[in-house]
Amino acid sequence: MTPHSVTLDLAGRTALVTGAASGIGRACALRLAASGATVRAVDRDTEGLEKLVSGAPADARLEAVTLDLTDLDGAERVAEGCDVLVNNAGLQVVRPLQEFPTDAFHTILTVMLEAPFRLIRGALPGMYQRGWGRVVNISSVHGLRASAYKAAYVAAKHGLEGLSKTTALEGAAHGVTANCVCPAYVRTPLVERQIADQSRVHGIPEDRVVSEVMLADSALKRLVEPEEVAEAVAYLCTGPAGAITGTSLPLDGGWTAH
Ligand code: NAD
């Protein structure tokens, strides 16, 4: 467990985290709750949300909301009244372009780009009214660089980078910042689930996928921990980070230094 290195007081604030039942979203929900925020934890996985709430410290204010983010009107409504919005929910499909399932492409773009747009749309009026807000978009190194066989994911993340910058430009006059956090491979179920697919498309055994595919472009030869991503998110929510907007913060072990 990465210790908290950021001093953050969000008492009286409401933070919404999508995809909060697992991985990075779970770490962000717990981190923001530890700062005193009331956290609206949104996911389609009810069981995962129950585990998040039951495993959290007793004083954590966590409100679990089961919602499938392909329900775009629901996504916009659930964001009303939040002060911090962490757009995190995501999924991955690894296939060559000519075989890429068209329905999967559509779902990935809906959940990872159109839903964030609708969540931001729902959140901004309240943030503007209160003159303060933080939008943190969990992008990826794949928002900045492409990899083969990830057409939908790379397209969605590059789109999210643009949405984030536009939010920054419009929000600045209202005390709202918007930034992307761009991790390389993080130790989460999303990564564990793609090892078999990566092994197939790259034609190598599963036990070589992490070192030969996932860490190939990273100078740092280890996975990122979800708590490290959550700490970067926490920093972007602080007062002293108020001048940081429209940026992308890579936690990529040097991948984009190439
Ligand atoms: P994860 O699979 O552990 O968690 C993703 C969560 O999103 C799950 O709880 C899932 O139920 C939820 N979700 C998916 N589709 C949904 C939908 N339609 N409606 C509501 N909830 C939905 O994945 P993770 O690794 O924690 O990924 C979180 C985010 O971080 C994603 O946006 C991902 O692209 C990004 N990211 C992950 C990595 C990595 O290596 N794990 C690297 C860079 C960026």
mmCIF file of C-alpha atoms in Angstrom, residues 72-190:
data_model
loop_
_atom_site.group_PDB
_atom_site.id
_atom_site.type_symbol
_atom_site.label_atom_id
_atom_site.label_comp_id
_atom_site.label_asym_id
_atom_site.label_seq_id
_atom_site.Cartn_x
_atom_site.Cartn_y
_atom_site.Cartn_z
ATOM 1 C CA LEU A 72 -25.869 8.095 -20.930
ATOM 2 C CA ASP A 73 -28.825 10.015 -19.485
ATOM 3 C CA GLY A 74 -28.229 8.198 -16.183
ATOM 4 C CA ALA A 75 -24.542 9.156 -16.357
ATOM 5 C CA GLU A 76 -25.365 12.827 -16.786
ATOM 6 C CA ARG A 77 -27.873 12.774 -13.903
ATOM 7 C CA VAL A 78 -25.583 10.966 -11.450
ATOM 8 C CA ALA A 79 -22.901 13.666 -11.823
ATOM 9 C CA GLU A 80 -25.131 16.521 -10.709
ATOM 10 C CA GLY A 81 -23.831 18.223 -7.574
ATOM 11 C CA CYS A 82 -20.344 16.698 -7.476
ATOM 12 C CA ASP A 83 -17.284 18.892 -6.813
ATOM 13 C CA VAL A 84 -14.711 16.346 -7.981
ATOM 14 C CA LEU A 85 -15.324 14.082 -10.948
ATOM 15 C CA VAL A 86 -12.987 11.200 -11.690
ATOM 16 C CA ASN A 87 -13.775 9.653 -15.078
ATOM 17 C CA ASN A 88 -12.211 6.245 -14.667
ATOM 18 C CA ALA A 89 -14.477 3.387 -15.827
ATOM 19 C CA GLY A 90 -13.036 1.506 -18.760
ATOM 20 C CA LEU A 91 -12.595 -1.781 -20.545
ATOM 21 C CA GLN A 92 -10.196 -3.285 -23.044
ATOM 22 C CA VAL A 93 -10.502 -5.467 -26.144
ATOM 23 C CA VAL A 94 -7.318 -6.603 -27.942
ATOM 24 C CA ARG A 95 -7.841 -7.612 -31.605
ATOM 25 C CA PRO A 96 -6.392 -6.705 -35.003
ATOM 26 C CA LEU A 97 -8.407 -3.952 -36.712
ATOM 27 C CA GLN A 98 -9.820 -6.176 -39.456
ATOM 28 C CA GLU A 99 -11.242 -8.542 -36.807
ATOM 29 C CA PHE A 100 -12.207 -5.901 -34.236
ATOM 30 C CA PRO A 101 -15.839 -6.560 -33.165
ATOM 31 C CA THR A 102 -17.894 -3.535 -34.211
ATOM 32 C CA ASP A 103 -20.162 -3.715 -31.149
ATOM 33 C CA ALA A 104 -17.110 -3.706 -28.839
ATOM 34 C CA PHE A 105 -15.729 -0.629 -30.621
ATOM 35 C CA HIS A 106 -19.050 1.135 -30.067
ATOM 36 C CA THR A 107 -19.283 0.136 -26.379
ATOM 37 C CA ILE A 108 -15.708 1.223 -25.632
ATOM 38 C CA LEU A 109 -16.251 4.632 -27.239
ATOM 39 C CA THR A 110 -19.554 4.996 -25.352
ATOM 40 C CA VAL A 111 -18.237 4.084 -21.892
ATOM 41 C CA MET A 112 -14.807 5.711 -22.181
ATOM 42 C CA LEU A 113 -15.574 8.885 -24.164
ATOM 43 C CA GLU A 114 -19.254 9.675 -24.509
ATOM 44 C CA ALA A 115 -20.106 8.847 -20.868
ATOM 45 C CA PRO A 116 -17.284 11.126 -19.583
ATOM 46 C CA PHE A 117 -18.718 13.898 -21.791
ATOM 47 C CA ARG A 118 -22.173 13.365 -20.267
ATOM 48 C CA LEU A 119 -20.768 13.163 -16.706
ATOM 49 C CA ILE A 120 -18.848 16.411 -17.242
ATOM 50 C CA ARG A 121 -21.979 17.974 -18.740
ATOM 51 C CA GLY A 122 -23.940 16.974 -15.622
ATOM 52 C CA ALA A 123 -21.261 18.130 -13.184
ATOM 53 C CA LEU A 124 -20.220 21.510 -14.601
ATOM 54 C CA PRO A 125 -23.306 23.641 -13.801
ATOM 55 C CA GLY A 126 -22.960 22.926 -10.051
ATOM 56 C CA MET A 127 -19.179 23.380 -10.127
ATOM 57 C CA TYR A 128 -19.598 26.717 -11.927
ATOM 58 C CA GLN A 129 -22.221 27.806 -9.385
ATOM 59 C CA ARG A 130 -19.857 27.027 -6.473
ATOM 60 C CA GLY A 131 -16.813 28.438 -8.316
ATOM 61 C CA TRP A 132 -14.713 25.321 -7.737
ATOM 62 C CA GLY A 133 -14.328 21.940 -9.345
ATOM 63 C CA ARG A 134 -11.842 19.257 -10.278
ATOM 64 C CA VAL A 135 -12.256 16.971 -13.279
ATOM 65 C CA VAL A 136 -9.666 14.207 -13.426
ATOM 66 C CA ASN A 137 -9.809 11.922 -16.424
ATOM 67 C CA ILE A 138 -8.042 8.596 -16.118
ATOM 68 C CA SER A 139 -6.550 8.432 -19.571
ATOM 69 C CA SER A 140 -3.548 6.225 -20.253
ATOM 70 C CA VAL A 141 -0.201 6.168 -21.938
ATOM 71 C CA HIS A 142 -2.523 5.089 -24.760
ATOM 72 C CA GLY A 143 -4.000 8.607 -24.725
ATOM 73 C CA LEU A 144 -0.535 9.766 -25.830
ATOM 74 C CA ARG A 145 0.831 6.791 -27.772
ATOM 75 C CA ALA A 146 -0.771 4.005 -29.810
ATOM 76 C CA SER A 147 -0.209 0.277 -29.520
ATOM 77 C CA ALA A 148 -1.210 -2.288 -32.132
ATOM 78 C CA TYR A 149 -4.466 -4.230 -31.641
ATOM 79 C CA LYS A 150 -6.108 -1.646 -29.351
ATOM 80 C CA ALA A 151 -7.962 0.499 -31.904
ATOM 81 C CA ALA A 152 -11.026 1.322 -29.781
ATOM 82 C CA TYR A 153 -9.118 1.906 -26.539
ATOM 83 C CA VAL A 154 -6.487 4.127 -28.169
ATOM 84 C CA ALA A 155 -9.162 6.077 -30.058
ATOM 85 C CA ALA A 156 -11.243 6.568 -26.900
ATOM 86 C CA LYS A 157 -8.252 7.684 -24.813
ATOM 87 C CA HIS A 158 -7.023 10.120 -27.482
ATOM 88 C CA GLY A 159 -10.577 11.506 -27.568
ATOM 89 C CA LEU A 160 -10.644 11.790 -23.789
ATOM 90 C CA GLU A 161 -7.447 13.862 -23.937
ATOM 91 C CA GLY A 162 -9.223 16.333 -26.248
ATOM 92 C CA LEU A 163 -12.358 16.416 -24.100
ATOM 93 C CA SER A 164 -10.213 17.089 -21.038
ATOM 94 C CA LYS A 165 -8.380 20.011 -22.664
ATOM 95 C CA THR A 166 -11.640 21.576 -23.831
ATOM 96 C CA THR A 167 -13.079 21.222 -20.323
ATOM 97 C CA ALA A 168 -9.984 22.989 -18.993
ATOM 98 C CA LEU A 169 -10.423 25.928 -21.363
ATOM 99 C CA GLU A 170 -14.106 26.396 -20.561
ATOM 100 C CA GLY A 171 -13.776 25.715 -16.825
ATOM 101 C CA ALA A 172 -10.857 28.015 -16.042
ATOM 102 C CA ALA A 173 -12.986 31.135 -15.552
ATOM 103 C CA HIS A 174 -15.152 29.200 -13.065
ATOM 104 C CA GLY A 175 -12.456 27.712 -10.813
ATOM 105 C CA VAL A 176 -12.682 24.321 -12.493
ATOM 106 C CA THR A 177 -9.557 22.450 -13.573
ATOM 107 C CA ALA A 178 -9.485 19.420 -15.863
ATOM 108 C CA ASN A 179 -6.535 17.116 -16.348
ATOM 109 C CA CYS A 180 -5.665 13.653 -17.530
ATOM 110 C CA VAL A 181 -3.619 11.117 -15.622
ATOM 111 C CA CYS A 182 -1.869 8.727 -17.993
ATOM 112 C CA PRO A 183 -0.569 5.509 -16.474
ATOM 113 C CA ALA A 184 1.294 2.729 -18.226
ATOM 114 C CA TYR A 185 0.301 -0.790 -17.135
ATOM 115 C CA VAL A 186 -1.215 -0.824 -13.648
ATOM 116 C CA ARG A 187 -1.635 -3.938 -11.503
ATOM 117 C CA THR A 188 -5.436 -4.346 -11.877
ATOM 118 C CA PRO A 189 -7.947 -6.972 -13.102
ATOM 119 C CA LEU A 190 -8.121 -5.133 -16.466
#
